[in-house]
Amino acid sequence: MNDASASIKMTHQRIEFYRHIQFNLEAIHRDMFVEQVHIAAIAYLCLQIPRWYALGVLTGLCSLIPILGTAIVWIPITVGLFIQQAHIKAVIMIVVGVLAIGSIDNLLRPVFSKLGSLQMSTLLLLLTIFGGLELLGPWGALLGPLIVRLATEGVILVREDEDEQTNTTSTHM
């Protein structure tokens, strides 16, 4: 195999790897969106919030916004409940908003990432998520595992390149 065909093969492998990562990240976002819509819509329905279904979808869409995310929807709902003197519902909304709707990214993203076959151990995945959160903020939960996975793949590609060069030079001797 000559250098040009080996280079083309490596380029195709890299393209396939990046397509695989993109597909997995899109699947993770889709699954997270669906779960946040379900949890938020059920919470709004149980608290008898008008237009609970539309607000659930809006909550899911806002989950894509860094830092504020779902709080853009559930905090104004909570304020409205306090204004209407529905203090118990408002407190329940705060608890559900913080513990269920707001933290679903931290709880389910590792599960969906594992199912998305990023080929990382659960421990490494959790470390990269929390490390990414610490270093990069909310986007770090997504970028931390991605950066580590891309670095791992880069090391694998370099090793394959070195092995291929070693095999090429040994056959020419």
Short mmCIF file of N, CA and C in Angstrom, two decimals:
data_model
loop_
_atom_site.label_atom_id
_atom_site.label_comp_id
_atom_site.label_asym_id
_atom_site.label_seq_id
_atom_site.Cartn_x
_atom_site.Cartn_y
_atom_site.Cartn_z
N MET A 1 0.86 -1.17 0.00
CA MET A 1 0.00 0.00 0.00
C MET A 1 0.91 1.24 0.00
N ASN A 2 0.66 2.16 -0.94
CA ASN A 2 1.51 3.34 -1.00
C ASN A 2 1.03 4.41 -0.02
N ASP A 3 1.83 5.46 0.10
CA ASP A 3 1.54 6.52 1.07
C ASP A 3 0.22 7.24 0.78
N ALA A 4 -0.09 7.44 -0.51
CA ALA A 4 -1.31 8.15 -0.87
C ALA A 4 -2.55 7.36 -0.47
N SER A 5 -2.57 6.08 -0.73
CA SER A 5 -3.74 5.27 -0.37
C SER A 5 -3.86 5.13 1.15
N ALA A 6 -2.73 5.06 1.85
CA ALA A 6 -2.77 5.00 3.31
C ALA A 6 -3.32 6.30 3.88
N SER A 7 -2.92 7.41 3.28
CA SER A 7 -3.40 8.72 3.73
C SER A 7 -4.90 8.86 3.49
N ILE A 8 -5.36 8.39 2.35
CA ILE A 8 -6.80 8.44 2.03
C ILE A 8 -7.58 7.57 3.01
N LYS A 9 -7.05 6.38 3.31
CA LYS A 9 -7.70 5.48 4.26
C LYS A 9 -7.82 6.13 5.63
N MET A 10 -6.74 6.77 6.10
CA MET A 10 -6.74 7.45 7.40
C MET A 10 -7.74 8.61 7.39
N THR A 11 -7.82 9.35 6.29
CA THR A 11 -8.77 10.45 6.19
C THR A 11 -10.20 9.94 6.27
N HIS A 12 -10.49 8.85 5.60
CA HIS A 12 -11.83 8.26 5.66
C HIS A 12 -12.16 7.78 7.07
N GLN A 13 -11.18 7.19 7.75
CA GLN A 13 -11.40 6.76 9.13
C GLN A 13 -11.71 7.94 10.03
N ARG A 14 -11.00 9.04 9.85
CA ARG A 14 -11.24 10.24 10.66
C ARG A 14 -12.62 10.82 10.39
N ILE A 15 -13.00 10.87 9.12
CA ILE A 15 -14.33 11.39 8.76
C ILE A 15 -15.41 10.54 9.40
N GLU A 16 -15.27 9.22 9.32
CA GLU A 16 -16.25 8.33 9.94
C GLU A 16 -16.31 8.52 11.45
N PHE A 17 -15.16 8.71 12.07
CA PHE A 17 -15.14 8.94 13.51
C PHE A 17 -15.89 10.21 13.86
N TYR A 18 -15.65 11.31 13.15
CA TYR A 18 -16.33 12.57 13.44
C TYR A 18 -17.83 12.47 13.17
N ARG A 19 -18.21 11.75 12.14
CA ARG A 19 -19.64 11.53 11.88
C ARG A 19 -20.28 10.75 13.02
N HIS A 20 -19.56 9.75 13.52
CA HIS A 20 -20.05 8.94 14.65
C HIS A 20 -20.25 9.82 15.88
N ILE A 21 -19.27 10.67 16.19
CA ILE A 21 -19.37 11.57 17.34
C ILE A 21 -20.54 12.54 17.15
N GLN A 22 -20.68 13.12 15.97
CA GLN A 22 -21.78 14.05 15.71
C GLN A 22 -23.12 13.37 15.89
N PHE A 23 -23.26 12.17 15.36
CA PHE A 23 -24.52 11.43 15.49
C PHE A 23 -24.84 11.18 16.96
N ASN A 24 -23.83 10.76 17.74
CA ASN A 24 -24.05 10.48 19.16
C ASN A 24 -24.43 11.74 19.92
N LEU A 25 -23.79 12.86 19.63
CA LEU A 25 -24.11 14.10 20.33
C LEU A 25 -25.54 14.56 19.99
N GLU A 26 -25.93 14.41 18.74
CA GLU A 26 -27.30 14.77 18.35
C GLU A 26 -28.31 13.88 19.06
N ALA A 27 -28.01 12.60 19.17
CA ALA A 27 -28.91 11.67 19.87
C ALA A 27 -29.01 12.03 21.35
N ILE A 28 -27.89 12.39 21.96
CA ILE A 28 -27.90 12.78 23.37
C ILE A 28 -28.77 14.01 23.58
N HIS A 29 -28.59 15.03 22.72
CA HIS A 29 -29.40 16.25 22.84
C HIS A 29 -30.89 15.94 22.65
N ARG A 30 -31.21 15.10 21.68
CA ARG A 30 -32.60 14.74 21.43
C ARG A 30 -33.20 14.04 22.65
N ASP A 31 -32.48 13.07 23.18
CA ASP A 31 -32.99 12.33 24.33
C ASP A 31 -33.15 13.24 25.56
N MET A 32 -32.19 14.12 25.77
CA MET A 32 -32.28 15.05 26.90
C MET A 32 -33.49 15.97 26.73
N PHE A 33 -33.70 16.47 25.51
CA PHE A 33 -34.83 17.33 25.22
C PHE A 33 -36.14 16.61 25.54
N VAL A 34 -36.28 15.39 25.06
CA VAL A 34 -37.51 14.63 25.26
C VAL A 34 -37.77 14.40 26.75
N GLU A 35 -36.74 14.02 27.49
CA GLU A 35 -36.93 13.77 28.92
C GLU A 35 -37.28 15.04 29.68
N GLN A 36 -36.66 16.16 29.32
CA GLN A 36 -36.99 17.40 30.02
C GLN A 36 -38.41 17.86 29.68
N VAL A 37 -38.83 17.67 28.45
CA VAL A 37 -40.22 18.01 28.09
C VAL A 37 -41.18 17.17 28.92
N HIS A 38 -40.93 15.87 29.02
CA HIS A 38 -41.82 15.00 29.78
C HIS A 38 -41.89 15.39 31.25
N ILE A 39 -40.75 15.56 31.88
CA ILE A 39 -40.74 15.88 33.31
C ILE A 39 -41.39 17.24 33.56
N ALA A 40 -41.04 18.24 32.76
CA ALA A 40 -41.62 19.57 32.96
C ALA A 40 -43.12 19.56 32.71
N ALA A 41 -43.56 18.92 31.63
CA ALA A 41 -44.99 18.91 31.31
C ALA A 41 -45.79 18.19 32.39
N ILE A 42 -45.27 17.09 32.90
CA ILE A 42 -45.97 16.37 33.98
C ILE A 42 -46.04 17.24 35.24
N ALA A 43 -44.95 17.92 35.55
CA ALA A 43 -44.96 18.81 36.73
C ALA A 43 -45.99 19.93 36.55
N TYR A 44 -46.02 20.55 35.38
CA TYR A 44 -46.97 21.63 35.13
C TYR A 44 -48.40 21.11 35.17
N LEU A 45 -48.63 19.92 34.63
CA LEU A 45 -49.95 19.33 34.66
C LEU A 45 -50.40 19.05 36.09
N CYS A 46 -49.52 18.46 36.89
CA CYS A 46 -49.87 18.15 38.29
C CYS A 46 -50.15 19.41 39.11
N LEU A 47 -49.45 20.49 38.76
CA LEU A 47 -49.68 21.76 39.48
C LEU A 47 -50.80 22.58 38.86
N GLN A 48 -51.47 22.02 37.88
CA GLN A 48 -52.60 22.65 37.20
C GLN A 48 -52.24 24.00 36.57
N ILE A 49 -51.08 24.03 35.92
CA ILE A 49 -50.62 25.22 35.21
C ILE A 49 -51.30 25.21 33.84
N PRO A 50 -51.96 26.32 33.46
CA PRO A 50 -52.59 26.36 32.13
C PRO A 50 -51.53 26.21 31.02
N ARG A 51 -51.94 25.60 29.94
CA ARG A 51 -51.09 25.36 28.78
C ARG A 51 -49.82 24.58 29.17
N TRP A 52 -49.98 23.59 30.02
CA TRP A 52 -48.87 22.80 30.53
C TRP A 52 -48.08 22.13 29.42
N TYR A 53 -48.75 21.69 28.35
CA TYR A 53 -48.07 20.99 27.26
C TYR A 53 -47.15 21.94 26.49
N ALA A 54 -47.63 23.16 26.21
CA ALA A 54 -46.81 24.15 25.49
C ALA A 54 -45.63 24.59 26.36
N LEU A 55 -45.88 24.77 27.64
CA LEU A 55 -44.81 25.16 28.55
C LEU A 55 -43.78 24.04 28.71
N GLY A 56 -44.23 22.81 28.65
CA GLY A 56 -43.29 21.68 28.70
C GLY A 56 -42.35 21.68 27.51
N VAL A 57 -42.90 21.90 26.33
CA VAL A 57 -42.07 21.95 25.12
C VAL A 57 -41.13 23.16 25.18
N LEU A 58 -41.65 24.29 25.64
CA LEU A 58 -40.82 25.49 25.77
C LEU A 58 -39.67 25.25 26.77
N THR A 59 -39.96 24.54 27.84
CA THR A 59 -38.91 24.20 28.82
C THR A 59 -37.84 23.34 28.16
N GLY A 60 -38.25 22.37 27.36
CA GLY A 60 -37.29 21.53 26.65
C GLY A 60 -36.43 22.34 25.70
N LEU A 61 -37.03 23.26 24.97
CA LEU A 61 -36.27 24.10 24.05
C LEU A 61 -35.28 24.99 24.80
N CYS A 62 -35.72 25.52 25.93
CA CYS A 62 -34.84 26.39 26.72
C CYS A 62 -33.70 25.62 27.37
N SER A 63 -33.83 24.30 27.46
CA SER A 63 -32.74 23.51 28.04
C SER A 63 -31.48 23.59 27.19
N LEU A 64 -31.61 24.00 25.94
CA LEU A 64 -30.46 24.14 25.05
C LEU A 64 -29.69 25.43 25.31
N ILE A 65 -30.27 26.35 26.08
CA ILE A 65 -29.63 27.63 26.37
C ILE A 65 -28.68 27.44 27.56
N PRO A 66 -27.42 27.82 27.40
CA PRO A 66 -26.47 27.63 28.51
C PRO A 66 -26.82 28.49 29.72
N ILE A 67 -26.41 28.08 30.87
CA ILE A 67 -26.53 28.72 32.18
C ILE A 67 -27.97 28.82 32.64
N LEU A 68 -28.81 29.61 32.00
CA LEU A 68 -30.19 29.79 32.46
C LEU A 68 -31.06 28.58 32.14
N GLY A 69 -31.03 28.15 30.91
CA GLY A 69 -31.74 26.96 30.48
C GLY A 69 -33.21 26.92 30.87
N THR A 70 -33.59 25.85 31.52
CA THR A 70 -34.99 25.61 31.85
C THR A 70 -35.54 26.61 32.85
N ALA A 71 -34.67 27.24 33.61
CA ALA A 71 -35.12 28.23 34.61
C ALA A 71 -35.82 29.41 33.95
N ILE A 72 -35.55 29.66 32.68
CA ILE A 72 -36.22 30.74 31.95
C ILE A 72 -37.74 30.52 31.96
N VAL A 73 -38.17 29.28 32.02
CA VAL A 73 -39.60 28.98 32.00
C VAL A 73 -40.15 28.76 33.41
N TRP A 74 -39.50 27.91 34.21
CA TRP A 74 -40.12 27.55 35.48
C TRP A 74 -40.02 28.62 36.55
N ILE A 75 -39.04 29.51 36.50
CA ILE A 75 -38.96 30.59 37.50
C ILE A 75 -40.12 31.58 37.33
N PRO A 76 -40.43 32.06 36.12
CA PRO A 76 -41.61 32.93 35.99
C PRO A 76 -42.92 32.24 36.40
N ILE A 77 -43.02 30.94 36.16
CA ILE A 77 -44.21 30.21 36.60
C ILE A 77 -44.28 30.23 38.12
N THR A 78 -43.14 30.03 38.77
CA THR A 78 -43.10 30.06 40.24
C THR A 78 -43.48 31.43 40.77
N VAL A 79 -42.95 32.48 40.15
CA VAL A 79 -43.31 33.85 40.56
C VAL A 79 -44.80 34.07 40.40
N GLY A 80 -45.36 33.59 39.29
CA GLY A 80 -46.81 33.71 39.08
C GLY A 80 -47.61 32.99 40.15
N LEU A 81 -47.13 31.84 40.55
CA LEU A 81 -47.82 31.10 41.62
C LEU A 81 -47.76 31.85 42.95
N PHE A 82 -46.62 32.46 43.25
CA PHE A 82 -46.51 33.27 44.47
C PHE A 82 -47.45 34.47 44.42
N ILE A 83 -47.52 35.10 43.27
CA ILE A 83 -48.41 36.26 43.10
C ILE A 83 -49.87 35.86 43.29
N GLN A 84 -50.24 34.68 42.85
CA GLN A 84 -51.61 34.18 42.99
C GLN A 84 -51.88 33.60 44.38
N GLN A 85 -50.92 33.76 45.28
CA GLN A 85 -51.04 33.25 46.65
C GLN A 85 -51.09 31.72 46.72
N ALA A 86 -50.58 31.04 45.70
CA ALA A 86 -50.51 29.58 45.70
C ALA A 86 -49.12 29.18 46.18
N HIS A 87 -48.86 29.46 47.46
CA HIS A 87 -47.51 29.29 48.01
C HIS A 87 -47.06 27.83 48.00
N ILE A 88 -47.94 26.92 48.29
CA ILE A 88 -47.55 25.50 48.32
C ILE A 88 -47.16 25.05 46.91
N LYS A 89 -47.97 25.42 45.92
CA LYS A 89 -47.64 25.07 44.54
C LYS A 89 -46.32 25.72 44.12
N ALA A 90 -46.09 26.95 44.56
CA ALA A 90 -44.85 27.65 44.20
C ALA A 90 -43.63 26.94 44.79
N VAL A 91 -43.74 26.51 46.04
CA VAL A 91 -42.63 25.79 46.67
C VAL A 91 -42.40 24.45 45.97
N ILE A 92 -43.49 23.77 45.65
CA ILE A 92 -43.36 22.50 44.91
C ILE A 92 -42.69 22.76 43.56
N MET A 93 -43.05 23.85 42.89
CA MET A 93 -42.46 24.19 41.60
C MET A 93 -40.96 24.46 41.74
N ILE A 94 -40.57 25.13 42.82
CA ILE A 94 -39.14 25.37 43.06
C ILE A 94 -38.40 24.05 43.25
N VAL A 95 -38.96 23.18 44.07
CA VAL A 95 -38.31 21.89 44.34
C VAL A 95 -38.21 21.07 43.06
N VAL A 96 -39.30 20.97 42.33
CA VAL A 96 -39.29 20.20 41.07
C VAL A 96 -38.35 20.86 40.05
N GLY A 97 -38.39 22.19 39.99
CA GLY A 97 -37.54 22.90 39.04
C GLY A 97 -36.06 22.69 39.30
N VAL A 98 -35.67 22.76 40.56
CA VAL A 98 -34.25 22.61 40.90
C VAL A 98 -33.82 21.14 40.85
N LEU A 99 -34.59 20.28 41.51
CA LEU A 99 -34.17 18.88 41.66
C LEU A 99 -34.45 18.02 40.43
N ALA A 100 -35.53 18.25 39.76
CA ALA A 100 -35.89 17.38 38.63
C ALA A 100 -35.57 18.02 37.29
N ILE A 101 -36.20 19.15 37.00
CA ILE A 101 -36.05 19.75 35.67
C ILE A 101 -34.64 20.29 35.47
N GLY A 102 -34.14 21.03 36.45
CA GLY A 102 -32.84 21.67 36.30
C GLY A 102 -31.65 20.74 36.37
N SER A 103 -31.78 19.66 37.11
CA SER A 103 -30.61 18.78 37.28
C SER A 103 -30.65 17.56 36.37
N ILE A 104 -31.62 17.47 35.51
CA ILE A 104 -31.73 16.29 34.64
C ILE A 104 -30.50 16.17 33.74
N ASP A 105 -29.91 17.30 33.34
CA ASP A 105 -28.70 17.24 32.53
C ASP A 105 -27.59 16.49 33.25
N ASN A 106 -27.41 16.81 34.52
CA ASN A 106 -26.32 16.19 35.28
C ASN A 106 -26.57 14.72 35.57
N LEU A 107 -27.83 14.33 35.67
CA LEU A 107 -28.14 12.96 36.02
C LEU A 107 -28.25 12.05 34.80
N LEU A 108 -28.92 12.52 33.77
CA LEU A 108 -29.19 11.65 32.62
C LEU A 108 -28.16 11.74 31.51
N ARG A 109 -27.42 12.84 31.42
CA ARG A 109 -26.44 12.96 30.34
C ARG A 109 -25.43 11.81 30.37
N PRO A 110 -24.90 11.40 31.56
CA PRO A 110 -23.98 10.26 31.55
C PRO A 110 -24.65 8.97 31.03
N VAL A 111 -25.90 8.78 31.39
CA VAL A 111 -26.60 7.57 30.93
C VAL A 111 -26.76 7.60 29.43
N PHE A 112 -27.22 8.74 28.89
CA PHE A 112 -27.42 8.84 27.44
C PHE A 112 -26.09 8.81 26.70
N SER A 113 -25.05 9.37 27.31
CA SER A 113 -23.73 9.33 26.67
C SER A 113 -23.23 7.89 26.58
N LYS A 114 -23.48 7.14 27.64
CA LYS A 114 -23.07 5.74 27.64
C LYS A 114 -23.84 4.96 26.57
N LEU A 115 -25.14 5.25 26.49
CA LEU A 115 -25.96 4.58 25.47
C LEU A 115 -25.60 5.07 24.08
N GLY A 116 -25.11 6.30 23.98
CA GLY A 116 -24.71 6.87 22.69
C GLY A 116 -23.39 6.32 22.19
N SER A 117 -22.82 5.39 22.90
CA SER A 117 -21.58 4.68 22.56
C SER A 117 -20.41 5.63 22.29
N LEU A 118 -20.15 6.49 23.25
CA LEU A 118 -18.95 7.31 23.15
C LEU A 118 -17.71 6.50 23.52
N GLN A 119 -17.89 5.24 23.87
CA GLN A 119 -16.81 4.32 24.19
C GLN A 119 -15.93 4.84 25.32
N MET A 120 -16.58 5.27 26.40
CA MET A 120 -15.87 5.75 27.59
C MET A 120 -16.44 5.01 28.79
N SER A 121 -15.58 4.73 29.76
CA SER A 121 -16.08 4.10 30.98
C SER A 121 -16.96 5.11 31.73
N THR A 122 -17.85 4.60 32.55
CA THR A 122 -18.76 5.48 33.29
C THR A 122 -17.99 6.41 34.21
N LEU A 123 -16.95 5.90 34.86
CA LEU A 123 -16.15 6.74 35.75
C LEU A 123 -15.49 7.87 34.98
N LEU A 124 -14.86 7.56 33.86
CA LEU A 124 -14.23 8.59 33.04
C LEU A 124 -15.26 9.59 32.53
N LEU A 125 -16.42 9.10 32.14
CA LEU A 125 -17.48 9.97 31.65
C LEU A 125 -17.92 10.95 32.74
N LEU A 126 -18.15 10.45 33.96
CA LEU A 126 -18.54 11.33 35.06
C LEU A 126 -17.45 12.33 35.39
N LEU A 127 -16.19 11.89 35.40
CA LEU A 127 -15.08 12.81 35.67
C LEU A 127 -14.99 13.90 34.62
N THR A 128 -15.16 13.54 33.35
CA THR A 128 -15.07 14.54 32.30
C THR A 128 -16.26 15.49 32.32
N ILE A 129 -17.43 15.00 32.71
CA ILE A 129 -18.59 15.88 32.81
C ILE A 129 -18.39 16.90 33.92
N PHE A 130 -18.02 16.42 35.12
CA PHE A 130 -17.85 17.34 36.24
C PHE A 130 -16.62 18.23 36.06
N GLY A 131 -15.55 17.69 35.49
CA GLY A 131 -14.38 18.52 35.19
C GLY A 131 -14.72 19.57 34.15
N GLY A 132 -15.48 19.19 33.15
CA GLY A 132 -15.90 20.15 32.14
C GLY A 132 -16.80 21.23 32.72
N LEU A 133 -17.70 20.83 33.63
CA LEU A 133 -18.56 21.82 34.29
C LEU A 133 -17.72 22.81 35.08
N GLU A 134 -16.71 22.31 35.77
CA GLU A 134 -15.87 23.17 36.59
C GLU A 134 -15.05 24.13 35.73
N LEU A 135 -14.48 23.62 34.64
CA LEU A 135 -13.61 24.44 33.82
C LEU A 135 -14.36 25.33 32.82
N LEU A 136 -15.44 24.82 32.25
CA LEU A 136 -16.09 25.51 31.14
C LEU A 136 -17.51 25.97 31.44
N GLY A 137 -18.01 25.70 32.63
CA GLY A 137 -19.39 26.07 32.95
C GLY A 137 -20.36 25.04 32.38
N PRO A 138 -21.61 25.44 32.16
CA PRO A 138 -22.63 24.49 31.70
C PRO A 138 -22.28 23.77 30.40
N TRP A 139 -21.63 24.46 29.49
CA TRP A 139 -21.25 23.81 28.24
C TRP A 139 -20.22 22.71 28.47
N GLY A 140 -19.52 22.78 29.59
CA GLY A 140 -18.50 21.78 29.90
C GLY A 140 -19.06 20.38 30.07
N ALA A 141 -20.33 20.28 30.46
CA ALA A 141 -20.95 18.96 30.61
C ALA A 141 -20.97 18.23 29.27
N LEU A 142 -21.05 18.96 28.20
CA LEU A 142 -21.02 18.37 26.86
C LEU A 142 -19.61 18.35 26.30
N LEU A 143 -18.90 19.45 26.47
CA LEU A 143 -17.58 19.57 25.85
C LEU A 143 -16.50 18.75 26.56
N GLY A 144 -16.61 18.55 27.87
CA GLY A 144 -15.62 17.77 28.60
C GLY A 144 -15.47 16.36 28.04
N PRO A 145 -16.56 15.58 27.99
CA PRO A 145 -16.44 14.23 27.40
C PRO A 145 -16.03 14.25 25.93
N LEU A 146 -16.50 15.24 25.20
CA LEU A 146 -16.15 15.32 23.78
C LEU A 146 -14.66 15.57 23.60
N ILE A 147 -14.10 16.49 24.38
CA ILE A 147 -12.67 16.79 24.26
C ILE A 147 -11.83 15.57 24.62
N VAL A 148 -12.19 14.89 25.71
CA VAL A 148 -11.43 13.70 26.12
C VAL A 148 -11.56 12.60 25.07
N ARG A 149 -12.75 12.40 24.53
CA ARG A 149 -12.94 11.36 23.51
C ARG A 149 -12.16 11.69 22.25
N LEU A 150 -12.18 12.96 21.83
CA LEU A 150 -11.41 13.35 20.65
C LEU A 150 -9.91 13.20 20.89
N ALA A 151 -9.45 13.55 22.09
CA ALA A 151 -8.03 13.38 22.41
C ALA A 151 -7.65 11.90 22.39
N THR A 152 -8.51 11.07 22.95
CA THR A 152 -8.26 9.62 22.95
C THR A 152 -8.17 9.10 21.52
N GLU A 153 -9.10 9.53 20.69
CA GLU A 153 -9.09 9.09 19.29
C GLU A 153 -7.85 9.61 18.58
N GLY A 154 -7.42 10.83 18.90
CA GLY A 154 -6.20 11.37 18.31
C GLY A 154 -4.99 10.52 18.66
N VAL A 155 -4.89 10.11 19.92
CA VAL A 155 -3.78 9.24 20.34
C VAL A 155 -3.83 7.92 19.59
N ILE A 156 -5.01 7.36 19.43
CA ILE A 156 -5.16 6.09 18.70
C ILE A 156 -4.71 6.26 17.25
N LEU A 157 -5.12 7.37 16.62
CA LEU A 157 -4.72 7.60 15.22
C LEU A 157 -3.21 7.78 15.09
N VAL A 158 -2.59 8.49 16.04
CA VAL A 158 -1.14 8.67 15.99
C VAL A 158 -0.44 7.32 16.15
N ARG A 159 -0.91 6.49 17.07
CA ARG A 159 -0.31 5.16 17.26
C ARG A 159 -0.45 4.31 15.99
N GLU A 160 -1.64 4.37 15.36
CA GLU A 160 -1.83 3.61 14.13
C GLU A 160 -0.91 4.11 13.03
N ASP A 161 -0.74 5.44 12.96
CA ASP A 161 0.18 6.03 11.99
C ASP A 161 1.60 5.54 12.22
N GLU A 162 2.04 5.55 13.48
CA GLU A 162 3.39 5.11 13.81
C GLU A 162 3.57 3.63 13.49
N ASP A 163 2.57 2.81 13.82
CA ASP A 163 2.65 1.38 13.51
C ASP A 163 2.73 1.15 12.00
N GLU A 164 1.92 1.93 11.26
CA GLU A 164 1.93 1.78 9.81
C GLU A 164 3.27 2.19 9.23
N GLN A 165 3.85 3.27 9.74
CA GLN A 165 5.17 3.71 9.26
C GLN A 165 6.25 2.69 9.60
N THR A 166 6.16 2.11 10.79
CA THR A 166 7.11 1.08 11.20
C THR A 166 7.01 -0.12 10.28
N ASN A 167 5.80 -0.54 9.97
CA ASN A 167 5.59 -1.68 9.06
C ASN A 167 6.07 -1.37 7.66
N THR A 168 5.88 -0.14 7.20
CA THR A 168 6.29 0.27 5.86
C THR A 168 7.81 0.27 5.76
N THR A 169 8.48 0.84 6.78
CA THR A 169 9.95 0.89 6.72
C THR A 169 10.57 -0.50 6.87
N SER A 170 9.94 -1.38 7.63
CA SER A 170 10.48 -2.73 7.80
C SER A 170 10.31 -3.55 6.51
N THR A 171 9.27 -3.30 5.73
CA THR A 171 9.06 -4.04 4.48
C THR A 171 9.98 -3.51 3.39
N HIS A 172 10.42 -2.26 3.46
CA HIS A 172 11.31 -1.69 2.45
C HIS A 172 12.76 -2.13 2.67
N MET A 173 13.09 -2.64 3.82
CA MET A 173 14.48 -3.04 4.11
C MET A 173 14.79 -4.39 3.59
#
